[in-house]
């Protein structure tokens, strides 16, 4: 697994990409997960079909790693996994199975996943995982908040609605992430979901929502055109 991880430094090497693709079929879970992450780091677009197959892996660590790689490669298949992480439901046949979604609801399992994948599943910019724990005192919302931010780039209206619903989540971390994601998504039709958050009981949520409302209102030229 460590050797496969090191291959990620060899950008532009076709041989490194082939080795990582081979490792994606290894019998060891850690090796497969590292292979997926490495293929993303290598920007190996030729590996997209195999990474999509990895979304069906029985081990959630491999699925999450493959989704992260596909996200880096700008393949929309990644969004099915992020949608499942945020909502606990499957958006399509490629989404997480129910047993894997259950794992994401276990704080200890989430913490283990974050450390073992090492794929930067931490929202709010450069905020490190330890800082996240100190500030939020919550592990369980980490993956959902990060998934919300990933869905900012998904043009599917289902993901837009998922972000609207996340604005009402009981965890303030997820509400704040949803507000930021709506701004990054640039869809004025979701602006209504931010208005109630301007009176949220948590400072971070109010700040994110206010900034998001200002951005969407004052930068119409940056607003995206999503399909209905």
mmCIF file with all atom_site columns, N, CA, C and O in Angstrom, residues 105-151:
data_model
loop_
_atom_site.group_PDB
_atom_site.id
_atom_site.type_symbol
_atom_site.label_atom_id
_atom_site.label_alt_id
_atom_site.label_comp_id
_atom_site.label_asym_id
_atom_site.label_entity_id
_atom_site.label_seq_id
_atom_site.pdbx_PDB_ins_code
_atom_site.Cartn_x
_atom_site.Cartn_y
_atom_site.Cartn_z
_atom_site.occupancy
_atom_site.B_iso_or_equiv
_atom_site.pdbx_formal_charge
_atom_site.auth_seq_id
_atom_site.auth_comp_id
_atom_site.auth_asym_id
_atom_site.auth_atom_id
_atom_site.pdbx_PDB_model_num
ATOM 1   N N  . UNK A 1 105 ? -22.626 6.330  9.738  1.00 0.00 ? 105 UNK A N  1
ATOM 2   C CA . UNK A 1 105 ? -23.350 6.914  10.860 1.00 0.00 ? 105 UNK A CA 1
ATOM 3   C C  . UNK A 1 105 ? -22.675 6.596  12.190 1.00 0.00 ? 105 UNK A C  1
ATOM 4   O O  . UNK A 1 105 ? -23.120 7.044  13.240 1.00 0.00 ? 105 UNK A O  1
ATOM 5   N N  . UNK A 1 106 ? -21.602 5.824  12.122 1.00 0.00 ? 106 UNK A N  1
ATOM 6   C CA . UNK A 1 106 ? -20.848 5.449  13.316 1.00 0.00 ? 106 UNK A CA 1
ATOM 7   C C  . UNK A 1 106 ? -19.650 6.400  13.460 1.00 0.00 ? 106 UNK A C  1
ATOM 8   O O  . UNK A 1 106 ? -18.734 6.358  12.643 1.00 0.00 ? 106 UNK A O  1
ATOM 9   N N  . UNK A 1 107 ? -19.634 7.272  14.487 1.00 0.00 ? 107 UNK A N  1
ATOM 10  C CA . UNK A 1 107 ? -18.544 8.250  14.634 1.00 0.00 ? 107 UNK A CA 1
ATOM 11  C C  . UNK A 1 107 ? -17.156 7.628  14.638 1.00 0.00 ? 107 UNK A C  1
ATOM 12  O O  . UNK A 1 107 ? -16.227 8.171  14.038 1.00 0.00 ? 107 UNK A O  1
ATOM 13  N N  . UNK A 1 108 ? -16.993 6.499  15.309 1.00 0.00 ? 108 UNK A N  1
ATOM 14  C CA . UNK A 1 108 ? -15.683 5.860  15.373 1.00 0.00 ? 108 UNK A CA 1
ATOM 15  C C  . UNK A 1 108 ? -15.266 5.342  14.003 1.00 0.00 ? 108 UNK A C  1
ATOM 16  O O  . UNK A 1 108 ? -14.097 5.426  13.615 1.00 0.00 ? 108 UNK A O  1
ATOM 17  N N  . UNK A 1 109 ? -16.234 4.816  13.259 1.00 0.00 ? 109 UNK A N  1
ATOM 18  C CA . UNK A 1 109 ? -15.936 4.316  11.913 1.00 0.00 ? 109 UNK A CA 1
ATOM 19  C C  . UNK A 1 109 ? -15.557 5.471  10.992 1.00 0.00 ? 109 UNK A C  1
ATOM 20  O O  . UNK A 1 109 ? -14.671 5.342  10.146 1.00 0.00 ? 109 UNK A O  1
ATOM 21  N N  . UNK A 1 110 ? -16.229 6.608  11.163 1.00 0.00 ? 110 UNK A N  1
ATOM 22  C CA . UNK A 1 110 ? -15.929 7.792  10.348 1.00 0.00 ? 110 UNK A CA 1
ATOM 23  C C  . UNK A 1 110 ? -14.520 8.284  10.632 1.00 0.00 ? 110 UNK A C  1
ATOM 24  O O  . UNK A 1 110 ? -13.750 8.598  9.716  1.00 0.00 ? 110 UNK A O  1
ATOM 25  N N  . UNK A 1 111 ? -14.160 8.352  11.917 1.00 0.00 ? 111 UNK A N  1
ATOM 26  C CA . UNK A 1 111 ? -12.825 8.813  12.285 1.00 0.00 ? 111 UNK A CA 1
ATOM 27  C C  . UNK A 1 111 ? -11.758 7.892  11.695 1.00 0.00 ? 111 UNK A C  1
ATOM 28  O O  . UNK A 1 111 ? -10.739 8.346  11.162 1.00 0.00 ? 111 UNK A O  1
ATOM 29  N N  . UNK A 1 112 ? -12.013 6.593  11.752 1.00 0.00 ? 112 UNK A N  1
ATOM 30  C CA . UNK A 1 112 ? -11.080 5.610  11.196 1.00 0.00 ? 112 UNK A CA 1
ATOM 31  C C  . UNK A 1 112 ? -10.962 5.787  9.690  1.00 0.00 ? 112 UNK A C  1
ATOM 32  O O  . UNK A 1 112 ? -9.874  5.744  9.117  1.00 0.00 ? 112 UNK A O  1
ATOM 33  N N  . UNK A 1 113 ? -12.092 6.037  9.031  1.00 0.00 ? 113 UNK A N  1
ATOM 34  C CA . UNK A 1 113 ? -12.106 6.213  7.584  1.00 0.00 ? 113 UNK A CA 1
ATOM 35  C C  . UNK A 1 113 ? -11.302 7.435  7.179  1.00 0.00 ? 113 UNK A C  1
ATOM 36  O O  . UNK A 1 113 ? -10.522 7.401  6.220  1.00 0.00 ? 113 UNK A O  1
ATOM 37  N N  . UNK A 1 114 ? -11.465 8.522  7.920  1.00 0.00 ? 114 UNK A N  1
ATOM 38  C CA . UNK A 1 114 ? -10.760 9.769  7.611  1.00 0.00 ? 114 UNK A CA 1
ATOM 39  C C  . UNK A 1 114 ? -9.257  9.564  7.679  1.00 0.00 ? 114 UNK A C  1
ATOM 40  O O  . UNK A 1 114 ? -8.498  9.966  6.797  1.00 0.00 ? 114 UNK A O  1
ATOM 41  N N  . UNK A 1 115 ? -8.804  8.925  8.742  1.00 0.00 ? 115 UNK A N  1
ATOM 42  C CA . UNK A 1 115 ? -7.374  8.718  8.921  1.00 0.00 ? 115 UNK A CA 1
ATOM 43  C C  . UNK A 1 115 ? -6.806  7.724  7.920  1.00 0.00 ? 115 UNK A C  1
ATOM 44  O O  . UNK A 1 115 ? -5.706  7.910  7.399  1.00 0.00 ? 115 UNK A O  1
ATOM 45  N N  . UNK A 1 116 ? -7.541  6.650  7.645  1.00 0.00 ? 116 UNK A N  1
ATOM 46  C CA . UNK A 1 116 ? -7.007  5.598  6.788  1.00 0.00 ? 116 UNK A CA 1
ATOM 47  C C  . UNK A 1 116 ? -6.995  5.969  5.309  1.00 0.00 ? 116 UNK A C  1
ATOM 48  O O  . UNK A 1 116 ? -6.125  5.540  4.561  1.00 0.00 ? 116 UNK A O  1
ATOM 49  N N  . UNK A 1 117 ? -7.968  6.758  4.878  1.00 0.00 ? 117 UNK A N  1
ATOM 50  C CA . UNK A 1 117 ? -7.980  7.136  3.469  1.00 0.00 ? 117 UNK A CA 1
ATOM 51  C C  . UNK A 1 117 ? -7.050  8.306  3.203  1.00 0.00 ? 117 UNK A C  1
ATOM 52  O O  . UNK A 1 117 ? -6.421  8.391  2.149  1.00 0.00 ? 117 UNK A O  1
ATOM 53  N N  . UNK A 1 118 ? -6.992  9.229  4.154  1.00 0.00 ? 118 UNK A N  1
ATOM 54  C CA . UNK A 1 118 ? -6.110  10.372 3.988  1.00 0.00 ? 118 UNK A CA 1
ATOM 55  C C  . UNK A 1 118 ? -6.418  11.193 2.761  1.00 0.00 ? 118 UNK A C  1
ATOM 56  O O  . UNK A 1 118 ? -5.534  11.741 2.114  1.00 0.00 ? 118 UNK A O  1
ATOM 57  N N  . UNK A 1 119 ? -7.698  11.308 2.418  1.00 0.00 ? 119 UNK A N  1
ATOM 58  C CA . UNK A 1 119 ? -8.052  11.986 1.174  1.00 0.00 ? 119 UNK A CA 1
ATOM 59  C C  . UNK A 1 119 ? -8.605  13.391 1.410  1.00 0.00 ? 119 UNK A C  1
ATOM 60  O O  . UNK A 1 119 ? -9.282  13.952 0.566  1.00 0.00 ? 119 UNK A O  1
ATOM 61  N N  . UNK A 1 120 ? -8.333  13.944 2.584  1.00 0.00 ? 120 UNK A N  1
ATOM 62  C CA . UNK A 1 120 ? -8.730  15.329 2.811  1.00 0.00 ? 120 UNK A CA 1
ATOM 63  C C  . UNK A 1 120 ? -10.214 15.522 2.978  1.00 0.00 ? 120 UNK A C  1
ATOM 64  O O  . UNK A 1 120 ? -10.751 16.542 2.551  1.00 0.00 ? 120 UNK A O  1
ATOM 65  N N  . UNK A 1 121 ? -10.885 14.563 3.578  1.00 0.00 ? 121 UNK A N  1
ATOM 66  C CA . UNK A 1 121 ? -12.316 14.702 3.797  1.00 0.00 ? 121 UNK A CA 1
ATOM 67  C C  . UNK A 1 121 ? -12.592 15.631 4.965  1.00 0.00 ? 121 UNK A C  1
ATOM 68  O O  . UNK A 1 121 ? -13.172 15.262 5.966  1.00 0.00 ? 121 UNK A O  1
ATOM 69  N N  . UNK A 1 122 ? -12.124 16.867 4.863  1.00 0.00 ? 122 UNK A N  1
ATOM 70  C CA . UNK A 1 122 ? -12.339 17.837 5.915  1.00 0.00 ? 122 UNK A CA 1
ATOM 71  C C  . UNK A 1 122 ? -12.860 19.126 5.283  1.00 0.00 ? 122 UNK A C  1
ATOM 72  O O  . UNK A 1 122 ? -12.208 19.707 4.424  1.00 0.00 ? 122 UNK A O  1
ATOM 73  N N  . UNK A 1 123 ? -14.050 19.556 5.671  1.00 0.00 ? 123 UNK A N  1
ATOM 74  C CA . UNK A 1 123 ? -14.604 20.790 5.090  1.00 0.00 ? 123 UNK A CA 1
ATOM 75  C C  . UNK A 1 123 ? -13.968 22.036 5.679  1.00 0.00 ? 123 UNK A C  1
ATOM 76  O O  . UNK A 1 123 ? -13.085 21.964 6.524  1.00 0.00 ? 123 UNK A O  1
ATOM 77  N N  . UNK A 1 124 ? -14.443 23.191 5.207  1.00 0.00 ? 124 UNK A N  1
ATOM 78  C CA . UNK A 1 124 ? -13.970 24.486 5.668  1.00 0.00 ? 124 UNK A CA 1
ATOM 79  C C  . UNK A 1 124 ? -12.502 24.710 5.356  1.00 0.00 ? 124 UNK A C  1
ATOM 80  O O  . UNK A 1 124 ? -11.694 25.020 6.230  1.00 0.00 ? 124 UNK A O  1
ATOM 81  N N  . UNK A 1 125 ? -12.169 24.542 4.102  1.00 0.00 ? 125 UNK A N  1
ATOM 82  C CA . UNK A 1 125 ? -10.843 24.903 3.611  1.00 0.00 ? 125 UNK A CA 1
ATOM 83  C C  . UNK A 1 125 ? -9.720  24.093 4.213  1.00 0.00 ? 125 UNK A C  1
ATOM 84  O O  . UNK A 1 125 ? -9.723  22.871 4.165  1.00 0.00 ? 125 UNK A O  1
ATOM 85  N N  . UNK A 1 126 ? -8.754  24.769 4.798  1.00 0.00 ? 126 UNK A N  1
ATOM 86  C CA . UNK A 1 126 ? -7.558  24.103 5.286  1.00 0.00 ? 126 UNK A CA 1
ATOM 87  C C  . UNK A 1 126 ? -7.683  23.656 6.733  1.00 0.00 ? 126 UNK A C  1
ATOM 88  O O  . UNK A 1 126 ? -6.699  23.249 7.341  1.00 0.00 ? 126 UNK A O  1
ATOM 89  N N  . UNK A 1 127 ? -8.867  23.738 7.301  1.00 0.00 ? 127 UNK A N  1
ATOM 90  C CA . UNK A 1 127 ? -9.059  23.311 8.678  1.00 0.00 ? 127 UNK A CA 1
ATOM 91  C C  . UNK A 1 127 ? -8.688  21.846 8.821  1.00 0.00 ? 127 UNK A C  1
ATOM 92  O O  . UNK A 1 127 ? -9.282  20.972 8.200  1.00 0.00 ? 127 UNK A O  1
ATOM 93  N N  . UNK A 1 128 ? -7.688  21.538 9.638  1.00 0.00 ? 128 UNK A N  1
ATOM 94  C CA . UNK A 1 128 ? -7.238  20.169 9.814  1.00 0.00 ? 128 UNK A CA 1
ATOM 95  C C  . UNK A 1 128 ? -8.217  19.349 10.629 1.00 0.00 ? 128 UNK A C  1
ATOM 96  O O  . UNK A 1 128 ? -9.092  19.888 11.311 1.00 0.00 ? 128 UNK A O  1
ATOM 97  N N  . UNK A 1 129 ? -8.046  18.032 10.578 1.00 0.00 ? 129 UNK A N  1
ATOM 98  C CA . UNK A 1 129 ? -8.989  17.149 11.263 1.00 0.00 ? 129 UNK A CA 1
ATOM 99  C C  . UNK A 1 129 ? -8.981  17.367 12.772 1.00 0.00 ? 129 UNK A C  1
ATOM 100 O O  . UNK A 1 129 ? -10.040 17.407 13.404 1.00 0.00 ? 129 UNK A O  1
ATOM 101 N N  . UNK A 1 130 ? -7.812  17.526 13.368 1.00 0.00 ? 130 UNK A N  1
ATOM 102 C CA . UNK A 1 130 ? -7.746  17.743 14.808 1.00 0.00 ? 130 UNK A CA 1
ATOM 103 C C  . UNK A 1 130 ? -8.413  19.070 15.170 1.00 0.00 ? 130 UNK A C  1
ATOM 104 O O  . UNK A 1 130 ? -9.107  19.178 16.184 1.00 0.00 ? 130 UNK A O  1
ATOM 105 N N  . UNK A 1 131 ? -8.195  20.095 14.329 1.00 0.00 ? 131 UNK A N  1
ATOM 106 C CA . UNK A 1 131 ? -8.847  21.383 14.569 1.00 0.00 ? 131 UNK A CA 1
ATOM 107 C C  . UNK A 1 131 ? -10.364 21.243 14.457 1.00 0.00 ? 131 UNK A C  1
ATOM 108 O O  . UNK A 1 131 ? -11.120 21.840 15.229 1.00 0.00 ? 131 UNK A O  1
ATOM 109 N N  . UNK A 1 132 ? -10.784 20.445 13.479 1.00 0.00 ? 132 UNK A N  1
ATOM 110 C CA . UNK A 1 132 ? -12.215 20.192 13.304 1.00 0.00 ? 132 UNK A CA 1
ATOM 111 C C  . UNK A 1 132 ? -12.807 19.613 14.584 1.00 0.00 ? 132 UNK A C  1
ATOM 112 O O  . UNK A 1 132 ? -13.846 20.042 15.074 1.00 0.00 ? 132 UNK A O  1
ATOM 113 N N  . UNK A 1 133 ? -12.124 18.634 15.165 1.00 0.00 ? 133 UNK A N  1
ATOM 114 C CA . UNK A 1 133 ? -12.631 17.986 16.369 1.00 0.00 ? 133 UNK A CA 1
ATOM 115 C C  . UNK A 1 133 ? -12.683 18.959 17.555 1.00 0.00 ? 133 UNK A C  1
ATOM 116 O O  . UNK A 1 133 ? -13.629 18.938 18.333 1.00 0.00 ? 133 UNK A O  1
ATOM 117 N N  . UNK A 1 134 ? -11.662 19.808 17.659 1.00 0.00 ? 134 UNK A N  1
ATOM 118 C CA . UNK A 1 134 ? -11.616 20.752 18.775 1.00 0.00 ? 134 UNK A CA 1
ATOM 119 C C  . UNK A 1 134 ? -12.731 21.794 18.647 1.00 0.00 ? 134 UNK A C  1
ATOM 120 O O  . UNK A 1 134 ? -13.431 22.110 19.599 1.00 0.00 ? 134 UNK A O  1
ATOM 121 N N  . UNK A 1 135 ? -12.901 22.311 17.439 1.00 0.00 ? 135 UNK A N  1
ATOM 122 C CA . UNK A 1 135 ? -13.882 23.376 17.211 1.00 0.00 ? 135 UNK A CA 1
ATOM 123 C C  . UNK A 1 135 ? -15.308 22.852 17.250 1.00 0.00 ? 135 UNK A C  1
ATOM 124 O O  . UNK A 1 135 ? -16.203 23.467 17.821 1.00 0.00 ? 135 UNK A O  1
ATOM 125 N N  . UNK A 1 136 ? -15.542 21.702 16.635 1.00 0.00 ? 136 UNK A N  1
ATOM 126 C CA . UNK A 1 136 ? -16.908 21.194 16.507 1.00 0.00 ? 136 UNK A CA 1
ATOM 127 C C  . UNK A 1 136 ? -17.286 20.193 17.582 1.00 0.00 ? 136 UNK A C  1
ATOM 128 O O  . UNK A 1 136 ? -18.450 19.991 17.864 1.00 0.00 ? 136 UNK A O  1
ATOM 129 N N  . UNK A 1 137 ? -16.284 19.516 18.138 1.00 0.00 ? 137 UNK A N  1
ATOM 130 C CA . UNK A 1 137 ? -16.537 18.450 19.113 1.00 0.00 ? 137 UNK A CA 1
ATOM 131 C C  . UNK A 1 137 ? -17.495 17.420 18.558 1.00 0.00 ? 137 UNK A C  1
ATOM 132 O O  . UNK A 1 137 ? -18.388 16.923 19.230 1.00 0.00 ? 137 UNK A O  1
ATOM 133 N N  . UNK A 1 138 ? -17.318 17.129 17.300 1.00 0.00 ? 138 UNK A N  1
ATOM 134 C CA . UNK A 1 138 ? -18.223 16.198 16.634 1.00 0.00 ? 138 UNK A CA 1
ATOM 135 C C  . UNK A 1 138 ? -17.500 15.508 15.493 1.00 0.00 ? 138 UNK A C  1
ATOM 136 O O  . UNK A 1 138 ? -17.000 16.161 14.591 1.00 0.00 ? 138 UNK A O  1
ATOM 137 N N  . UNK A 1 139 ? -17.464 14.179 15.543 1.00 0.00 ? 139 UNK A N  1
ATOM 138 C CA . UNK A 1 139 ? -16.851 13.405 14.469 1.00 0.00 ? 139 UNK A CA 1
ATOM 139 C C  . UNK A 1 139 ? -17.879 12.976 13.434 1.00 0.00 ? 139 UNK A C  1
ATOM 140 O O  . UNK A 1 139 ? -17.587 12.869 12.249 1.00 0.00 ? 139 UNK A O  1
ATOM 141 N N  . UNK A 1 140 ? -19.102 12.715 13.885 1.00 0.00 ? 140 UNK A N  1
ATOM 142 C CA . UNK A 1 140 ? -20.084 12.063 13.031 1.00 0.00 ? 140 UNK A CA 1
ATOM 143 C C  . UNK A 1 140 ? -20.525 12.911 11.843 1.00 0.00 ? 140 UNK A C  1
ATOM 144 O O  . UNK A 1 140 ? -20.952 12.371 10.821 1.00 0.00 ? 140 UNK A O  1
ATOM 145 N N  . UNK A 1 141 ? -20.427 14.232 11.962 1.00 0.00 ? 141 UNK A N  1
ATOM 146 C CA . UNK A 1 141 ? -20.898 15.092 10.875 1.00 0.00 ? 141 UNK A CA 1
ATOM 147 C C  . UNK A 1 141 ? -19.809 15.380 9.842  1.00 0.00 ? 141 UNK A C  1
ATOM 148 O O  . UNK A 1 141 ? -20.073 16.029 8.828  1.00 0.00 ? 141 UNK A O  1
ATOM 149 N N  . UNK A 1 142 ? -18.603 14.909 10.086 1.00 0.00 ? 142 UNK A N  1
ATOM 150 C CA . UNK A 1 142 ? -17.472 15.242 9.223  1.00 0.00 ? 142 UNK A CA 1
ATOM 151 C C  . UNK A 1 142 ? -17.695 14.836 7.778  1.00 0.00 ? 142 UNK A C  1
ATOM 152 O O  . UNK A 1 142 ? -17.558 15.638 6.858  1.00 0.00 ? 142 UNK A O  1
ATOM 153 N N  . UNK A 1 143 ? -18.037 13.583 7.550  1.00 0.00 ? 143 UNK A N  1
ATOM 154 C CA . UNK A 1 143 ? -18.201 13.080 6.194  1.00 0.00 ? 143 UNK A CA 1
ATOM 155 C C  . UNK A 1 143 ? -19.396 13.734 5.503  1.00 0.00 ? 143 UNK A C  1
ATOM 156 O O  . UNK A 1 143 ? -19.326 14.101 4.327  1.00 0.00 ? 143 UNK A O  1
ATOM 157 N N  . UNK A 1 144 ? -20.496 13.923 6.224  1.00 0.00 ? 144 UNK A N  1
ATOM 158 C CA . UNK A 1 144 ? -21.674 14.543 5.614  1.00 0.00 ? 144 UNK A CA 1
ATOM 159 C C  . UNK A 1 144 ? -21.398 15.980 5.199  1.00 0.00 ? 144 UNK A C  1
ATOM 160 O O  . UNK A 1 144 ? -21.831 16.423 4.139  1.00 0.00 ? 144 UNK A O  1
ATOM 161 N N  . UNK A 1 145 ? -20.676 16.711 6.055  1.00 0.00 ? 145 UNK A N  1
ATOM 162 C CA . UNK A 1 145 ? -20.347 18.098 5.722  1.00 0.00 ? 145 UNK A CA 1
ATOM 163 C C  . UNK A 1 145 ? -19.445 18.159 4.503  1.00 0.00 ? 145 UNK A C  1
ATOM 164 O O  . UNK A 1 145 ? -19.643 18.995 3.604  1.00 0.00 ? 145 UNK A O  1
ATOM 165 N N  . UNK A 1 146 ? -18.461 17.285 4.451  1.00 0.00 ? 146 UNK A N  1
ATOM 166 C CA . UNK A 1 146 ? -17.550 17.268 3.310  1.00 0.00 ? 146 UNK A CA 1
ATOM 167 C C  . UNK A 1 146 ? -18.268 16.841 2.036  1.00 0.00 ? 146 UNK A C  1
ATOM 168 O O  . UNK A 1 146 ? -18.014 17.374 0.953  1.00 0.00 ? 146 UNK A O  1
ATOM 169 N N  . UNK A 1 147 ? -19.176 15.878 2.162  1.00 0.00 ? 147 UNK A N  1
ATOM 170 C CA . UNK A 1 147 ? -19.937 15.424 0.997  1.00 0.00 ? 147 UNK A CA 1
ATOM 171 C C  . UNK A 1 147 ? -20.803 16.550 0.446  1.00 0.00 ? 147 UNK A C  1
ATOM 172 O O  . UNK A 1 147 ? -20.958 16.697 -0.771 1.00 0.00 ? 147 UNK A O  1
ATOM 173 N N  . UNK A 1 148 ? -21.351 17.364 1.348  1.00 0.00 ? 148 UNK A N  1
ATOM 174 C CA . UNK A 1 148 ? -22.168 18.498 0.907  1.00 0.00 ? 148 UNK A CA 1
ATOM 175 C C  . UNK A 1 148 ? -21.343 19.437 0.044  1.00 0.00 ? 148 UNK A C  1
ATOM 176 O O  . UNK A 1 148 ? -21.807 19.926 -1.000 1.00 0.00 ? 148 UNK A O  1
ATOM 177 N N  . UNK A 1 149 ? -20.116 19.703 0.447  1.00 0.00 ? 149 UNK A N  1
ATOM 178 C CA . UNK A 1 149 ? -19.261 20.595 -0.322 1.00 0.00 ? 149 UNK A CA 1
ATOM 179 C C  . UNK A 1 149 ? -18.926 20.009 -1.685 1.00 0.00 ? 149 UNK A C  1
ATOM 180 O O  . UNK A 1 149 ? -18.834 20.738 -2.678 1.00 0.00 ? 149 UNK A O  1
ATOM 181 N N  . UNK A 1 150 ? -18.755 18.700 -1.751 1.00 0.00 ? 150 UNK A N  1
ATOM 182 C CA . UNK A 1 150 ? -18.470 18.050 -3.036 1.00 0.00 ? 150 UNK A CA 1
ATOM 183 C C  . UNK A 1 150 ? -19.658 18.191 -3.989 1.00 0.00 ? 150 UNK A C  1
ATOM 184 O O  . UNK A 1 150 ? -19.496 18.370 -5.203 1.00 0.00 ? 150 UNK A O  1
ATOM 185 N N  . UNK A 1 151 ? -20.876 18.123 -3.437 1.00 0.00 ? 151 UNK A N  1
ATOM 186 C CA . UNK A 1 151 ? -22.072 18.181 -4.270 1.00 0.00 ? 151 UNK A CA 1
ATOM 187 C C  . UNK A 1 151 ? -22.307 19.557 -4.876 1.00 0.00 ? 151 UNK A C  1
ATOM 188 O O  . UNK A 1 151 ? -23.188 19.726 -5.717 1.00 0.00 ? 151 UNK A O  1
#
